[in-house]
PDB file of C-alpha atoms in Angstrom:
ATOM      1  CA  MET Y1224      12.592 -28.126  23.454  1.00  0.00           C
ATOM      2  CA  ASN Y1225      14.862 -26.824  20.703  1.00  0.00           C
ATOM      3  CA  ARG Y1226      15.297 -30.398  19.414  1.00  0.00           C
ATOM      4  CA  ARG Y1227      11.518 -30.781  19.187  1.00  0.00           C
ATOM      5  CA  ILE Y1228      11.177 -27.606  17.170  1.00  0.00           C
ATOM      6  CA  LEU Y1229      14.087 -28.568  14.937  1.00  0.00           C
ATOM      7  CA  SER Y1230      12.760 -32.081  14.302  1.00  0.00           C
ATOM      8  CA  ALA Y1231       9.245 -30.754  13.646  1.00  0.00           C
ATOM      9  CA  ALA Y1232      10.629 -28.239  11.139  1.00  0.00           C
ATOM     10  CA  ALA Y1233      12.719 -30.929   9.434  1.00  0.00           C
ATOM     11  CA  GLY Y1234       9.681 -33.233   9.236  1.00  0.00           C
ATOM     12  CA  ALA Y1235       7.544 -30.486   7.748  1.00  0.00           C
ATOM     13  CA  ALA Y1236      10.241 -29.676   5.187  1.00  0.00           C
ATOM     14  CA  MET Y1237      10.471 -33.333   4.127  1.00  0.00           C
ATOM     15  CA  LEU Y1238       6.680 -33.580   3.881  1.00  0.00           C
ATOM     16  CA  PHE Y1239       6.467 -30.499   1.646  1.00  0.00           C
ATOM     17  CA  ALA Y1240       9.361 -31.729  -0.502  1.00  0.00           C
ATOM     18  CA  TYR Y1241       7.662 -35.126  -0.928  1.00  0.00           C
ATOM     19  CA  ALA Y1242       4.308 -33.511  -1.715  1.00  0.00           C
ATOM     20  CA  GLY Y1243       5.946 -31.213  -4.273  1.00  0.00           C
ATOM     21  CA  ALA Y1244       7.733 -34.094  -5.970  1.00  0.00           C
ATOM     22  CA  PHE Y1245       4.526 -36.140  -6.027  1.00  0.00           C
ATOM     23  CA  ALA Y1246       2.566 -33.242  -7.535  1.00  0.00           C
ATOM     24  CA  ALA Y1247       5.256 -32.667 -10.167  1.00  0.00           C
ATOM     25  CA  GLU Y1248       4.957 -36.278 -11.338  1.00  0.00           C
ATOM     26  CA  GLY Y1249       1.180 -36.371 -11.560  1.00  0.00           C
ATOM     27  CA  ALA Y1250      -0.105 -33.213 -13.214  1.00  0.00           C
ATOM     28  CA  ALA Y1251       1.260 -30.159 -14.950  1.00  0.00           C
ATOM     29  CA  ILE Y1252       0.722 -26.755 -13.430  1.00  0.00           C
ATOM     30  CA  PRO Y1253      -2.051 -25.014 -15.370  1.00  0.00           C
ATOM     31  CA  ARG Y1254      -1.105 -21.904 -17.321  1.00  0.00           C
ATOM     32  CA  HIS Y1255      -3.305 -18.833 -16.964  1.00  0.00           C
ATOM     33  CA  SER Y1256      -3.640 -15.716 -19.042  1.00  0.00           C
ATOM     34  CA  TRP Y1257      -3.695 -12.762 -16.652  1.00  0.00           C
ATOM     35  CA  SER Y1258      -4.835  -9.285 -17.648  1.00  0.00           C
ATOM     36  CA  TRP Y1259      -1.667  -7.597 -16.369  1.00  0.00           C
ATOM     37  CA  GLN Y1260       0.798  -9.783 -18.283  1.00  0.00           C
ATOM     38  CA  GLY Y1261       2.456  -8.790 -21.498  1.00  0.00           C
ATOM     39  CA  ILE Y1262       3.517  -5.500 -22.958  1.00  0.00           C
ATOM     40  CA  PHE Y1263      -0.046  -4.156 -23.117  1.00  0.00           C
ATOM     41  CA  GLY Y1264      -1.171  -5.609 -19.801  1.00  0.00           C
ATOM     42  CA  THR Y1265      -3.611  -3.674 -17.642  1.00  0.00           C
ATOM     43  CA  PHE Y1266      -5.036  -3.898 -14.161  1.00  0.00           C
ATOM     44  CA  GLU Y1267      -8.748  -3.760 -13.391  1.00  0.00           C
ATOM     45  CA  ARG Y1268      -9.460  -0.209 -12.298  1.00  0.00           C
ATOM     46  CA  PRO Y1269     -12.381  -1.117  -9.997  1.00  0.00           C
ATOM     47  CA  ALA Y1270     -10.073  -3.516  -8.139  1.00  0.00           C
ATOM     48  CA  LEU Y1271      -7.413  -0.827  -7.772  1.00  0.00           C
ATOM     49  CA  GLN Y1272      -9.992   1.646  -6.505  1.00  0.00           C
ATOM     50  CA  ARG Y1273     -11.266  -0.905  -3.967  1.00  0.00           C
ATOM     51  CA  GLY Y1274      -7.657  -1.319  -2.841  1.00  0.00           C
ATOM     52  CA  LEU Y1275      -7.413   2.429  -2.236  1.00  0.00           C
ATOM     53  CA  GLN Y1276     -10.654   2.295  -0.248  1.00  0.00           C
ATOM     54  CA  VAL Y1277      -9.299  -0.555   1.888  1.00  0.00           C
ATOM     55  CA  TYR Y1278      -6.078   1.415   2.467  1.00  0.00           C
ATOM     56  CA  LYS Y1279      -8.055   4.501   3.446  1.00  0.00           C
ATOM     57  CA  ASP Y1280     -10.429   2.631   5.793  1.00  0.00           C
ATOM     58  CA  VAL Y1281      -8.083   0.062   7.329  1.00  0.00           C
ATOM     59  CA  CYS Y1282      -4.396   0.588   6.656  1.00  0.00           C
ATOM     60  CA  ALA Y1283      -4.003   4.375   6.787  1.00  0.00           C
ATOM     61  CA  GLY Y1284      -4.351   4.396  10.576  1.00  0.00           C
ATOM     62  CA  CYS Y1285      -0.915   2.790  10.943  1.00  0.00           C
ATOM     63  CA  HIS Y1286       0.772   2.889   7.529  1.00  0.00           C
ATOM     64  CA  GLY Y1287       1.708   5.842   5.392  1.00  0.00           C
ATOM     65  CA  LEU Y1288       2.408   6.319   1.709  1.00  0.00           C
ATOM     66  CA  ARG Y1289       4.967   9.061   2.112  1.00  0.00           C
ATOM     67  CA  HIS Y1290       6.429   8.581  -1.373  1.00  0.00           C
ATOM     68  CA  VAL Y1291       3.067   8.724  -3.179  1.00  0.00           C
ATOM     69  CA  ALA Y1292       1.442  12.005  -4.176  1.00  0.00           C
ATOM     70  CA  TYR Y1293      -2.307  12.461  -4.356  1.00  0.00           C
ATOM     71  CA  ARG Y1294      -1.977  13.186  -8.094  1.00  0.00           C
ATOM     72  CA  ASN Y1295      -0.923   9.548  -8.590  1.00  0.00           C
ATOM     73  CA  LEU Y1296      -4.542   8.564  -7.928  1.00  0.00           C
ATOM     74  CA  ALA Y1297      -5.296   9.607 -11.515  1.00  0.00           C
ATOM     75  CA  GLU Y1298      -3.522   6.400 -12.565  1.00  0.00           C
ATOM     76  CA  LEU Y1299      -6.244   4.464 -10.720  1.00  0.00           C
ATOM     77  CA  GLY Y1300      -8.884   5.985 -12.968  1.00  0.00           C
ATOM     78  CA  TYR Y1301      -9.937   8.990 -10.897  1.00  0.00           C
ATOM     79  CA  SER Y1302     -10.663  12.304 -12.605  1.00  0.00           C
ATOM     80  CA  GLU Y1303      -8.759  15.470 -11.758  1.00  0.00           C
ATOM     81  CA  ASP Y1304     -11.714  16.786  -9.735  1.00  0.00           C
ATOM     82  CA  GLN Y1305     -11.956  13.526  -7.776  1.00  0.00           C
ATOM     83  CA  VAL Y1306      -8.232  13.659  -6.991  1.00  0.00           C
ATOM     84  CA  LYS Y1307      -8.562  17.261  -5.785  1.00  0.00           C
ATOM     85  CA  ALA Y1308     -11.533  16.328  -3.593  1.00  0.00           C
ATOM     86  CA  PHE Y1309      -9.696  13.321  -2.135  1.00  0.00           C
ATOM     87  CA  ALA Y1310      -6.611  15.423  -1.364  1.00  0.00           C
ATOM     88  CA  ALA Y1311      -8.694  18.205   0.208  1.00  0.00           C
ATOM     89  CA  GLU Y1312      -9.917  15.741   2.855  1.00  0.00           C
ATOM     90  CA  TYR Y1313      -6.465  15.949   4.451  1.00  0.00           C
ATOM     91  CA  GLU Y1314      -4.458  18.819   5.907  1.00  0.00           C
ATOM     92  CA  VAL Y1315      -0.758  19.468   5.434  1.00  0.00           C
ATOM     93  CA  PRO Y1316       1.567  22.100   6.921  1.00  0.00           C
ATOM     94  CA  ALA Y1317       1.642  25.339   4.926  1.00  0.00           C
ATOM     95  CA  GLU Y1318       4.638  27.617   4.434  1.00  0.00           C
ATOM     96  CA  PRO Y1319       5.538  29.677   7.513  1.00  0.00           C
ATOM     97  CA  ASP Y1320       3.939  33.124   7.636  1.00  0.00           C
ATOM     98  CA  GLU Y1321       5.746  36.410   8.427  1.00  0.00           C
ATOM     99  CA  GLU Y1322       5.838  35.524  12.125  1.00  0.00           C
ATOM    100  CA  GLY Y1323       7.257  32.057  11.493  1.00  0.00           C
ATOM    101  CA  GLU Y1324       4.102  30.171  12.437  1.00  0.00           C
ATOM    102  CA  VAL Y1325       3.173  27.146  10.382  1.00  0.00           C
ATOM    103  CA  LYS Y1326      -0.536  26.747   9.814  1.00  0.00           C
ATOM    104  CA  MET Y1327      -2.378  23.842   8.241  1.00  0.00           C
ATOM    105  CA  ARG Y1328      -3.982  23.982   4.798  1.00  0.00           C
ATOM    106  CA  PRO Y1329      -5.999  21.511   2.708  1.00  0.00           C
ATOM    107  CA  ALA Y1330      -3.765  19.179   0.718  1.00  0.00           C
ATOM    108  CA  LYS Y1331      -3.313  19.659  -3.025  1.00  0.00           C
ATOM    109  CA  PRO Y1332      -2.811  16.914  -5.609  1.00  0.00           C
ATOM    110  CA  SER Y1333       0.922  17.699  -5.669  1.00  0.00           C
ATOM    111  CA  ASP Y1334       1.289  16.929  -1.926  1.00  0.00           C
ATOM    112  CA  LYS Y1335       2.367  13.525  -0.654  1.00  0.00           C
ATOM    113  CA  PHE Y1336      -0.016  11.312   1.337  1.00  0.00           C
ATOM    114  CA  VAL Y1337      -0.318  12.454   4.936  1.00  0.00           C
ATOM    115  CA  SER Y1338       1.470  10.255   7.466  1.00  0.00           C
ATOM    116  CA  PRO Y1339      -0.630   8.866  10.322  1.00  0.00           C
ATOM    117  CA  PHE Y1340       2.115   9.878  12.795  1.00  0.00           C
ATOM    118  CA  PRO Y1341       3.701  13.302  13.340  1.00  0.00           C
ATOM    119  CA  ASN Y1342       7.267  11.904  13.241  1.00  0.00           C
ATOM    120  CA  GLU Y1343       9.284   8.679  13.160  1.00  0.00           C
ATOM    121  CA  GLN Y1344       9.655   8.495  16.958  1.00  0.00           C
ATOM    122  CA  ALA Y1345       5.875   8.637  17.436  1.00  0.00           C
ATOM    123  CA  ALA Y1346       5.462   5.865  14.846  1.00  0.00           C
ATOM    124  CA  ARG Y1347       8.022   3.692  16.632  1.00  0.00           C
ATOM    125  CA  ALA Y1348       6.360   4.279  20.003  1.00  0.00           C
ATOM    126  CA  ALA Y1349       2.922   3.413  18.656  1.00  0.00           C
ATOM    127  CA  ASN Y1350       4.153   0.237  16.940  1.00  0.00           C
ATOM    128  CA  SER Y1351       6.364  -1.188  19.708  1.00  0.00           C
ATOM    129  CA  GLY Y1352       9.646  -0.080  18.217  1.00  0.00           C
TER     130      GLY Y1352
END
């Protein structure tokens, strides 16, 4: 069985190499002018904002952005009030009170994105190691 897999992989590699060589002979690769290239390049803000919406709706259930603060959303074109409203949708642990209890508070723009799991062990358990 291992020989079959190895020979299939070798055949596929030769096919792709032949196809690449054939394509290189026939036509040149077209050059494109992208909006994000160059020293003054920019990204399309609506596309970036849709990406945030996809993250929020789909990806945030399993993946965190622990190194990104809510205030970084201003770089996607959101106003300060919109960033504050987005952050306030989440809760983060507050400083311990006089009795040592930690209560939750609404997130501020300076807080990092909330992780979907309480700790690394819970994340590993939920994602099969």
